[in-house]
mmCIF file of C-alpha atoms in Angstrom:
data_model
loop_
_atom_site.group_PDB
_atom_site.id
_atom_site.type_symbol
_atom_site.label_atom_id
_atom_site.label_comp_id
_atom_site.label_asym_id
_atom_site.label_seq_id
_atom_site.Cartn_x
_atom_site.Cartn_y
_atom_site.Cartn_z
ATOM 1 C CA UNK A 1 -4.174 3.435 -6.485
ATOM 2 C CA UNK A 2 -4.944 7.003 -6.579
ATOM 3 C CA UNK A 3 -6.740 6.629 -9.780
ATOM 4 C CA UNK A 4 -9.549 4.192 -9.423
ATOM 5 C CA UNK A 5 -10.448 5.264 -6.317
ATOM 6 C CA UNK A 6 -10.908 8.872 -7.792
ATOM 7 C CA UNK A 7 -12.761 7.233 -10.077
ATOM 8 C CA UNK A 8 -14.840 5.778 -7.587
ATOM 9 C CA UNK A 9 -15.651 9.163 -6.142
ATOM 10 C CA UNK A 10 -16.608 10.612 -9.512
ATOM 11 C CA UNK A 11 -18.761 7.551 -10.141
ATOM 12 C CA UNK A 12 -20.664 7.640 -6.631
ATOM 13 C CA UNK A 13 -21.449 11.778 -7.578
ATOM 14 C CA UNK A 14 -18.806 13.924 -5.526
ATOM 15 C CA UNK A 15 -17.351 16.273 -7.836
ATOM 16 C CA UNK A 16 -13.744 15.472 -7.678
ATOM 17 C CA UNK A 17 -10.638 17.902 -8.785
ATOM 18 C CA UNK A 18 -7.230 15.927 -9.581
ATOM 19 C CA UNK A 19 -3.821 16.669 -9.369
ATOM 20 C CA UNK A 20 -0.908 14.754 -10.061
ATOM 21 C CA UNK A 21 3.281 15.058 -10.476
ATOM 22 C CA UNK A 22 2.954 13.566 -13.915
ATOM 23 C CA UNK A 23 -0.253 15.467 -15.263
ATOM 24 C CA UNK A 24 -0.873 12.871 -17.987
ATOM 25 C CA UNK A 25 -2.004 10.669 -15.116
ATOM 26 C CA UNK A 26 -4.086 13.207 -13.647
ATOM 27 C CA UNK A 27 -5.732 14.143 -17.496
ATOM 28 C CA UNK A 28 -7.156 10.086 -17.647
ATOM 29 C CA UNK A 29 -9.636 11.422 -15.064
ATOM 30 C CA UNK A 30 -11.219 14.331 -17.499
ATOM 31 C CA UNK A 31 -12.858 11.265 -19.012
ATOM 32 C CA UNK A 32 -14.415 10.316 -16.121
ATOM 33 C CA UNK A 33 -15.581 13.787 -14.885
ATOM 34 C CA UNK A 34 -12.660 15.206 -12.787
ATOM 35 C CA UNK A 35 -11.529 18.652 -12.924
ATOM 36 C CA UNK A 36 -7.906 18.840 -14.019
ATOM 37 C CA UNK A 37 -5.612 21.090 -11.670
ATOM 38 C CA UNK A 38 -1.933 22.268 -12.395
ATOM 39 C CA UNK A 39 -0.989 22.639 -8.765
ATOM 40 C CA UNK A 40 -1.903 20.441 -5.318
ATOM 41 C CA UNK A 41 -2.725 24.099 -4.094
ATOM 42 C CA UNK A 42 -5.152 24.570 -6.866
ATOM 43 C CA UNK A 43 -6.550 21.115 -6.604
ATOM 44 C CA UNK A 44 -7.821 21.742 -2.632
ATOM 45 C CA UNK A 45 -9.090 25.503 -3.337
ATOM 46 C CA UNK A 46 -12.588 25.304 -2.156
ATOM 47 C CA UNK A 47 -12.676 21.989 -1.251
ATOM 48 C CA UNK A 48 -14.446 20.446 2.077
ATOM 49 C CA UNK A 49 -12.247 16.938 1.886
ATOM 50 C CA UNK A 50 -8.837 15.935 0.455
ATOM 51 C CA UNK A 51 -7.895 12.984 -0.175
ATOM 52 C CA UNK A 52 -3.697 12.571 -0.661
ATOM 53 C CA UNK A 53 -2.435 9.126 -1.987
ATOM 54 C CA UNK A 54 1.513 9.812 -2.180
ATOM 55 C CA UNK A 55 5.124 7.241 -1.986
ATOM 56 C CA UNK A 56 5.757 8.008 1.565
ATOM 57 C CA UNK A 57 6.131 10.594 3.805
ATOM 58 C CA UNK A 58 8.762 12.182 2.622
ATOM 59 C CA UNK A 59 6.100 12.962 -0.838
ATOM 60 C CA UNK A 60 3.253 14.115 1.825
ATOM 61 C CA UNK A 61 5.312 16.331 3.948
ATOM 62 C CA UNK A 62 6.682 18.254 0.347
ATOM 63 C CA UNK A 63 2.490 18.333 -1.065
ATOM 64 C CA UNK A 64 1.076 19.526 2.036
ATOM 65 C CA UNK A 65 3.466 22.088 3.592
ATOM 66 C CA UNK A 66 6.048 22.984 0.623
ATOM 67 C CA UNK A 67 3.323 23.154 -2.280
ATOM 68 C CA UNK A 68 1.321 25.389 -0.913
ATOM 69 C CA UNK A 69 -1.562 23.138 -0.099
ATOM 70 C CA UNK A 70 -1.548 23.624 3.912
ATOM 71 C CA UNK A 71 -1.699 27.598 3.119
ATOM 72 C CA UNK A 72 -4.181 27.130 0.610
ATOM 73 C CA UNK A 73 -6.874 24.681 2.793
ATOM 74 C CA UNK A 74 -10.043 26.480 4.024
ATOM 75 C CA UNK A 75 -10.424 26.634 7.657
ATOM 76 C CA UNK A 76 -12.584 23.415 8.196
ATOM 77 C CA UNK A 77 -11.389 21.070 5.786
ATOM 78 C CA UNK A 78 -10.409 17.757 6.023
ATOM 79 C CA UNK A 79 -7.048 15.886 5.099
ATOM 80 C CA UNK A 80 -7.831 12.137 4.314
ATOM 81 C CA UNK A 81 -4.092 11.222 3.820
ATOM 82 C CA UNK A 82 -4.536 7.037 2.613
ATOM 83 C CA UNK A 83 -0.937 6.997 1.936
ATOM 84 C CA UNK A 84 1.477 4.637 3.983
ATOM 85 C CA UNK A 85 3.428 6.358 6.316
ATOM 86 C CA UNK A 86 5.247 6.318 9.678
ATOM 87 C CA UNK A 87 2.847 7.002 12.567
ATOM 88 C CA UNK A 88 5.041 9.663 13.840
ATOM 89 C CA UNK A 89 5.078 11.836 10.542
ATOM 90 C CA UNK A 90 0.986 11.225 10.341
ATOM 91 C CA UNK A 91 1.113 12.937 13.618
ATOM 92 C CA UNK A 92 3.571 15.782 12.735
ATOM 93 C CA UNK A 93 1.004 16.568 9.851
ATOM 94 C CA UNK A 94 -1.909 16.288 12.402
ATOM 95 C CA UNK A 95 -0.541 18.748 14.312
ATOM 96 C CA UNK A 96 0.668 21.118 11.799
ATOM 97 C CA UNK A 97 -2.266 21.077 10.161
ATOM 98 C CA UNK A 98 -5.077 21.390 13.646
ATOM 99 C CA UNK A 99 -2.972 24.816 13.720
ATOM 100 C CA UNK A 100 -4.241 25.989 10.407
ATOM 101 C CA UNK A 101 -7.978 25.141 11.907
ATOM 102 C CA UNK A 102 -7.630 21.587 9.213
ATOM 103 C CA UNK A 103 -8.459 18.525 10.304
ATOM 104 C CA UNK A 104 -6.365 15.257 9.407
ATOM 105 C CA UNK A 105 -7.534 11.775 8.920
ATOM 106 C CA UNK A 106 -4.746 9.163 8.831
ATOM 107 C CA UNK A 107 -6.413 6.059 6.455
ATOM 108 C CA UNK A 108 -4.543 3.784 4.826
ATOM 109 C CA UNK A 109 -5.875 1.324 2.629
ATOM 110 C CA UNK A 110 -5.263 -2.422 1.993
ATOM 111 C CA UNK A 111 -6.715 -3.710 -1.104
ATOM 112 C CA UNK A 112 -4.170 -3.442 -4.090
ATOM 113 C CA UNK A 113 -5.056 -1.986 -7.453
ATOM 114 C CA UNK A 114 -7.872 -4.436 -7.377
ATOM 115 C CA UNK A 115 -9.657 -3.499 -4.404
ATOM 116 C CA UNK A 116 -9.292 0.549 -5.399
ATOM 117 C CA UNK A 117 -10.884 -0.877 -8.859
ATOM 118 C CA UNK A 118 -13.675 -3.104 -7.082
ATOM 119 C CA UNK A 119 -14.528 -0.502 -4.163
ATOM 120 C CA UNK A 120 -12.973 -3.122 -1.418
ATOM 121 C CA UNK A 121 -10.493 -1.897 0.064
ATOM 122 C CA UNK A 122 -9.960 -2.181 3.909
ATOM 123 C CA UNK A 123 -9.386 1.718 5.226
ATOM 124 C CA UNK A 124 -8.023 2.222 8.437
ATOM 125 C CA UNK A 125 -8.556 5.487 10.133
ATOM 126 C CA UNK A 126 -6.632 6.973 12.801
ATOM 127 C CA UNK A 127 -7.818 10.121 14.065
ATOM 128 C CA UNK A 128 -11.405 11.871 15.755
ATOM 129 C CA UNK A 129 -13.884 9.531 15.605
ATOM 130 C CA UNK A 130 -16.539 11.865 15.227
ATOM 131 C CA UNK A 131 -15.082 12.744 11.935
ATOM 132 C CA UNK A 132 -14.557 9.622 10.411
ATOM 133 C CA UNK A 133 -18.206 8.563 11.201
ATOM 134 C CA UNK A 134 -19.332 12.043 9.390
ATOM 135 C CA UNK A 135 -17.112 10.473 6.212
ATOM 136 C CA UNK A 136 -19.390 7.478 5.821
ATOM 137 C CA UNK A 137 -20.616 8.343 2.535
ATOM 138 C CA UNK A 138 -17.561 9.771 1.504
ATOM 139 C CA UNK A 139 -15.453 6.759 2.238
ATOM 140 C CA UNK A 140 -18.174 3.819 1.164
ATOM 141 C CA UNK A 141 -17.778 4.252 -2.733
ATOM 142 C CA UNK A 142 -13.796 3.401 -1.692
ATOM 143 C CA UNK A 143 -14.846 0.485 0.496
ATOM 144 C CA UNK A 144 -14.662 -0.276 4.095
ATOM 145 C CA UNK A 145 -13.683 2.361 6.688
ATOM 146 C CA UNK A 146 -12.768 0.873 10.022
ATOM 147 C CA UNK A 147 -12.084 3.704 13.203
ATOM 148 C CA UNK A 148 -8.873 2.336 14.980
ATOM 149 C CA UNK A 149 -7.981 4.784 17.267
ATOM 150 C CA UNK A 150 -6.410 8.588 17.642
ATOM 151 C CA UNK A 151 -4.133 10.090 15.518
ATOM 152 C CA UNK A 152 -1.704 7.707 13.579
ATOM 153 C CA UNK A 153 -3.167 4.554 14.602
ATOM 154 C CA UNK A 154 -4.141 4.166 11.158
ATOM 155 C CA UNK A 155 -0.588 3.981 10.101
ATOM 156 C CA UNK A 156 0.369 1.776 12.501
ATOM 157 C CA UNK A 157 -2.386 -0.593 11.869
ATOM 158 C CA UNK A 158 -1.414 -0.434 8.339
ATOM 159 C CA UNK A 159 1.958 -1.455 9.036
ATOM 160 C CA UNK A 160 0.813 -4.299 11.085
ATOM 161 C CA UNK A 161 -1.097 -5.233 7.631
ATOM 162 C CA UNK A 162 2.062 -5.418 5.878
ATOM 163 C CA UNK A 163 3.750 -7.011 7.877
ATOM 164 C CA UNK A 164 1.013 -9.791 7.285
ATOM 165 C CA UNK A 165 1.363 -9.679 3.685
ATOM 166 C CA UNK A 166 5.209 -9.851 3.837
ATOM 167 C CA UNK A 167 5.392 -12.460 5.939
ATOM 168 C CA UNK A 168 2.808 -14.468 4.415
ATOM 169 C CA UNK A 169 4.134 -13.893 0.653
ATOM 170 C CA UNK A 170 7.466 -15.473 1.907
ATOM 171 C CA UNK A 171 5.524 -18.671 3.104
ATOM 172 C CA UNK A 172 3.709 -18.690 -0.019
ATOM 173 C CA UNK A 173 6.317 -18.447 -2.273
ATOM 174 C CA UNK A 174 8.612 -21.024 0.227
ATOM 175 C CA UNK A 175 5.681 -23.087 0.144
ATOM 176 C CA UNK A 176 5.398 -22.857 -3.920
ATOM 177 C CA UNK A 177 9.254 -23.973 -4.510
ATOM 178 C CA UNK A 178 9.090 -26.983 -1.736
ATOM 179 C CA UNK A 179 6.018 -28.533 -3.662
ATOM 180 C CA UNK A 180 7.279 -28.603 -6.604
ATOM 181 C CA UNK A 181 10.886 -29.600 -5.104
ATOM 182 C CA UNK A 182 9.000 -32.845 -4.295
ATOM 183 C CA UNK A 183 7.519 -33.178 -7.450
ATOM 184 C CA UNK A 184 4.464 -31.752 -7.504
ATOM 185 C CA UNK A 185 2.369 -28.931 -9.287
ATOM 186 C CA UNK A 186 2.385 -25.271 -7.991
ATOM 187 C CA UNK A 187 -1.005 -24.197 -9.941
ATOM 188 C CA UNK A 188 -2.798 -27.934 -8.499
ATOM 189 C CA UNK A 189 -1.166 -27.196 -5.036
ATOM 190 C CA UNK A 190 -2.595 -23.766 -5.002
ATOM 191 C CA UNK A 191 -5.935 -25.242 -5.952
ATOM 192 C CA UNK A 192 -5.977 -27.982 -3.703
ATOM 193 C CA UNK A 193 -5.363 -25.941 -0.459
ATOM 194 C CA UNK A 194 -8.136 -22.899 -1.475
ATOM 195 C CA UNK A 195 -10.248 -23.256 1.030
ATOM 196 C CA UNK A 196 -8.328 -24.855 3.520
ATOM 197 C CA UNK A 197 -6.545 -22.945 6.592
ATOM 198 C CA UNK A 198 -4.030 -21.484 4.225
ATOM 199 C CA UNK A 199 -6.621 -19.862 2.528
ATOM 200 C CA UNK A 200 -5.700 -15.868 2.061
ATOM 201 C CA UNK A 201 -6.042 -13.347 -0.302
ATOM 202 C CA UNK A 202 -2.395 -13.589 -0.444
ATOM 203 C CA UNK A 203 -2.902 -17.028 -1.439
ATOM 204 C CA UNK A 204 -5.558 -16.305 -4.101
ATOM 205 C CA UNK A 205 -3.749 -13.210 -5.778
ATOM 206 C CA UNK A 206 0.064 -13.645 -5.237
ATOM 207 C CA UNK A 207 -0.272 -17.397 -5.368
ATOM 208 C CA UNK A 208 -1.596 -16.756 -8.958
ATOM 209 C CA UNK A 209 0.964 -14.365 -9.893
ATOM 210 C CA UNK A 210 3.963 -16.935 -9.107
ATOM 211 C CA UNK A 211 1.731 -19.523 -10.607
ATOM 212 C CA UNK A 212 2.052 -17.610 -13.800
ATOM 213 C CA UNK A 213 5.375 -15.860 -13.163
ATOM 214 C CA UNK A 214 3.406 -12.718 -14.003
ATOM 215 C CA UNK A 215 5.426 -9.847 -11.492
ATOM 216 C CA UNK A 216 4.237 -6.560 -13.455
ATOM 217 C CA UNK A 217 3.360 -4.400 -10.052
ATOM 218 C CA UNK A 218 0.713 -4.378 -8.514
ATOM 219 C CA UNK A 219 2.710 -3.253 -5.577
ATOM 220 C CA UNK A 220 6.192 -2.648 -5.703
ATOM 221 C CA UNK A 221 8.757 -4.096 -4.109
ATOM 222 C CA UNK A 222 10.585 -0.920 -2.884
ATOM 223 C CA UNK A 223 7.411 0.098 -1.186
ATOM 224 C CA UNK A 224 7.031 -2.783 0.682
ATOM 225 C CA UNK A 225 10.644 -2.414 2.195
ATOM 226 C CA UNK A 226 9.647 1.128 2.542
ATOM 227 C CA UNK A 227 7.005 -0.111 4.784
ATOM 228 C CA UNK A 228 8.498 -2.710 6.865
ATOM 229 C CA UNK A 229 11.543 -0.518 7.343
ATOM 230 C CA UNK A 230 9.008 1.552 8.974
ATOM 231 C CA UNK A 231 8.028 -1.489 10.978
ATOM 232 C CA UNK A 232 11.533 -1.667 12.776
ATOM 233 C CA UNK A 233 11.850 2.040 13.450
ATOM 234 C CA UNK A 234 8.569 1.581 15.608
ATOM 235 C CA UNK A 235 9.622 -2.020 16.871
ATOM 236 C CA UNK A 236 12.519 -0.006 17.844
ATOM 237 C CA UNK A 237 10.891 2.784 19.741
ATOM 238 C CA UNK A 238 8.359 0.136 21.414
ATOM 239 C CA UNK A 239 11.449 -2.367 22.185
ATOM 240 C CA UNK A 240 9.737 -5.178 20.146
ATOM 241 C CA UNK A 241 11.706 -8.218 18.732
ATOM 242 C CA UNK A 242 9.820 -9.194 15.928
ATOM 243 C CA UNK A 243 11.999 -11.742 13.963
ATOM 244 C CA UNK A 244 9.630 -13.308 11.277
ATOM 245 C CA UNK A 245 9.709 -9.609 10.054
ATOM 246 C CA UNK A 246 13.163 -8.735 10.954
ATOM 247 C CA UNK A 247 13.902 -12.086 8.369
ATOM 248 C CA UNK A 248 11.443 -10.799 5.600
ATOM 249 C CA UNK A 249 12.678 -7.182 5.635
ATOM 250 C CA UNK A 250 16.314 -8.650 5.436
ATOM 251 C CA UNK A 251 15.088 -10.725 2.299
ATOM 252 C CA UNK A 252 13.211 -7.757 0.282
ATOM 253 C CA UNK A 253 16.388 -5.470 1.284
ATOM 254 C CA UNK A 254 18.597 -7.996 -0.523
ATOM 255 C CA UNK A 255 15.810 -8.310 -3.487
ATOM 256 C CA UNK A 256 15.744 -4.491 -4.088
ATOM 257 C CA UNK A 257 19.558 -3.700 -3.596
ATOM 258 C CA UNK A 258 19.815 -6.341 -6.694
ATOM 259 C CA UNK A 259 17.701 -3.940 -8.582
ATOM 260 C CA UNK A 260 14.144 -5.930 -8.753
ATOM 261 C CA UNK A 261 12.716 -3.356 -6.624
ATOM 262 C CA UNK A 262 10.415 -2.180 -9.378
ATOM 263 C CA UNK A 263 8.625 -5.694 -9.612
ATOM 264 C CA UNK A 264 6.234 -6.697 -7.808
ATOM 265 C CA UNK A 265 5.867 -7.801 -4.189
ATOM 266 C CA UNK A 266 5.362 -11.311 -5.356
ATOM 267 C CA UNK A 267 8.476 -11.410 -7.116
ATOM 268 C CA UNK A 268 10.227 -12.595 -4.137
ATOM 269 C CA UNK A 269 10.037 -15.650 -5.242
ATOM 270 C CA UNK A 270 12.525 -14.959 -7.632
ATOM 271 C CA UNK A 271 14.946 -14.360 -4.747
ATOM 272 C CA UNK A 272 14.317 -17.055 -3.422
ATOM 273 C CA UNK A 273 14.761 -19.357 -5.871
ATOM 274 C CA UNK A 274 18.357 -17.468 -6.707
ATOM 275 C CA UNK A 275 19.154 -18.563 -3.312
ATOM 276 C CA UNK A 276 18.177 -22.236 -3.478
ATOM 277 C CA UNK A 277 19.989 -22.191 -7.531
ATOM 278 C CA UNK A 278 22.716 -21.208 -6.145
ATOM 279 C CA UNK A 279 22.744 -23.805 -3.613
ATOM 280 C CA UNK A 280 22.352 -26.024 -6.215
ATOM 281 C CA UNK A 281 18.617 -27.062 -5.827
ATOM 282 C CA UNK A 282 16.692 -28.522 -8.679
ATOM 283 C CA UNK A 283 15.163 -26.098 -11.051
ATOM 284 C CA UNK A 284 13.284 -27.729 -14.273
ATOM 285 C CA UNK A 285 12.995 -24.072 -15.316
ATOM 286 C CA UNK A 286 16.798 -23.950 -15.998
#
């Protein structure tokens, strides 16, 4: 997602320097007007705001404090981090950072590919509100920003949006095998209920993609266990039963352990139709 919404920025006028791991990805963006850097240090020399879209925390941790690019931000500067992380590690990079005289943003996004693309995308932002208000312009080429509260409440808010998705792909795609189980169409059944109470985005996008069978990511399906694995850590911590997510985490763990976990979120569909083959359901597929 890191790339369209870069290309956003370029597009709305802020000059933009890029950095990536694979630098191919990062040299697409010449076209569009970004400066090319070799180094995450090199990419945030100079610069007032940095945006980091990264894998997990693990990826953000290593950028900001063993790359160099903590040492090498001006006193001043601003850390946007819209990567998906746990709420506590948001906050050990808060802190690490307000030492160095930086100031971190925890935003998230929710969106897809498609809202990065469109300029949509929902951005939760933990952190000083004064801050994120001063980001307006910076944040409205990307889409909208939305203050949620002090340091990683952005993260968890963003795991409370995944949770949503999860849980709601599962009913979609349970929902797509039972109607056509009693004989009817998935692509007509989608159709018929747009605009109904199951209406989502979920609906409209996913819905589509396990209309078609069409599971190219998207977003993958190891991230999303990434994410609600972060889920139960903090349902842990805040003694939380939460079983409609404790039974979709246990489902994408089995889908990714079986290797799928390069597919898209959507695909779990696929699992679940494994389970109801081998249970000797009808499939006209087969």
């Amino acid at each position: 997602m890191g790339a369209p919404m870069a290309k956003r920025l370029l597009a709305a006028g802020f000059p933009v320097t890029v950095w990536n791991r694979d630098l191919r990805k990062a040299e697409i963006l010449a076209a569009f007007g970004g400066a090319i850097a070799q180094s995450p240090a090199e990419a945030v020399n100079g610069a007032d705001i940095v945006f980091t879209m990264l894998s997990d925390g693990a990826a953000v941790t290593d950028v900001l404090f063993a790359q160099g690019v903590a040492d090498a931000l001006k006193q001043g500067a601003v850390v946007v981090d819209t990567s998906s992380i746990a709420p506590p590690i948001a906050r050990e990079h808060a802190s690490k950072l307000a030492d160095r005289g930086v100031v971190h943003i925890d935003a998230p996004v929710s969106g897809g590919v498609v809202g990065a693309d469109a300029g949509t995308l929902a951005i939760m932002a933990g952190g000083d509100a004064d801050i994120v208000a001063e980001l307006a312009e910076v944040f409205a080429p990307l889409g909208r920003v939305t203050h949620v509260g002090g340091s990683g409440a952005g993260q968890i808010c963003k795991l409370a949006n995944q949770q949503i998705v999860a849980i709601t792909i599962g009913a979609v795609a349970e929902a797509m095998m039972l109607v056509e189980a009693g004989g009817a169409s998935r692509e007509k059944f989608r159709e018929a209920i747009r605009g109904g109470f199951a209406e989502s985005r979920i609906l409209d996008l996913h819905g589509q993609r396990m209309v078609d069978r069409n599971f190219k990511p998207g977003g993958l399906s190891r991230l999303q266990l990434k994410d609600l694995n972060a889920v139960a850590a903090m349902a842990e911590v805040f003694k939380l039963e939460l079983p409609l997510t404790a039974d979709i985490r246990q489902a994408f763990e089995t889908f990714v352990a079986e290797g799928n976990g390069e597919l898209d979120h959507s695909a779990l569909l696929l699992h679940l139709e494994k389970i109801n083959h081998r249970k000797g359901a009808t499939d006209d597929r087969d």
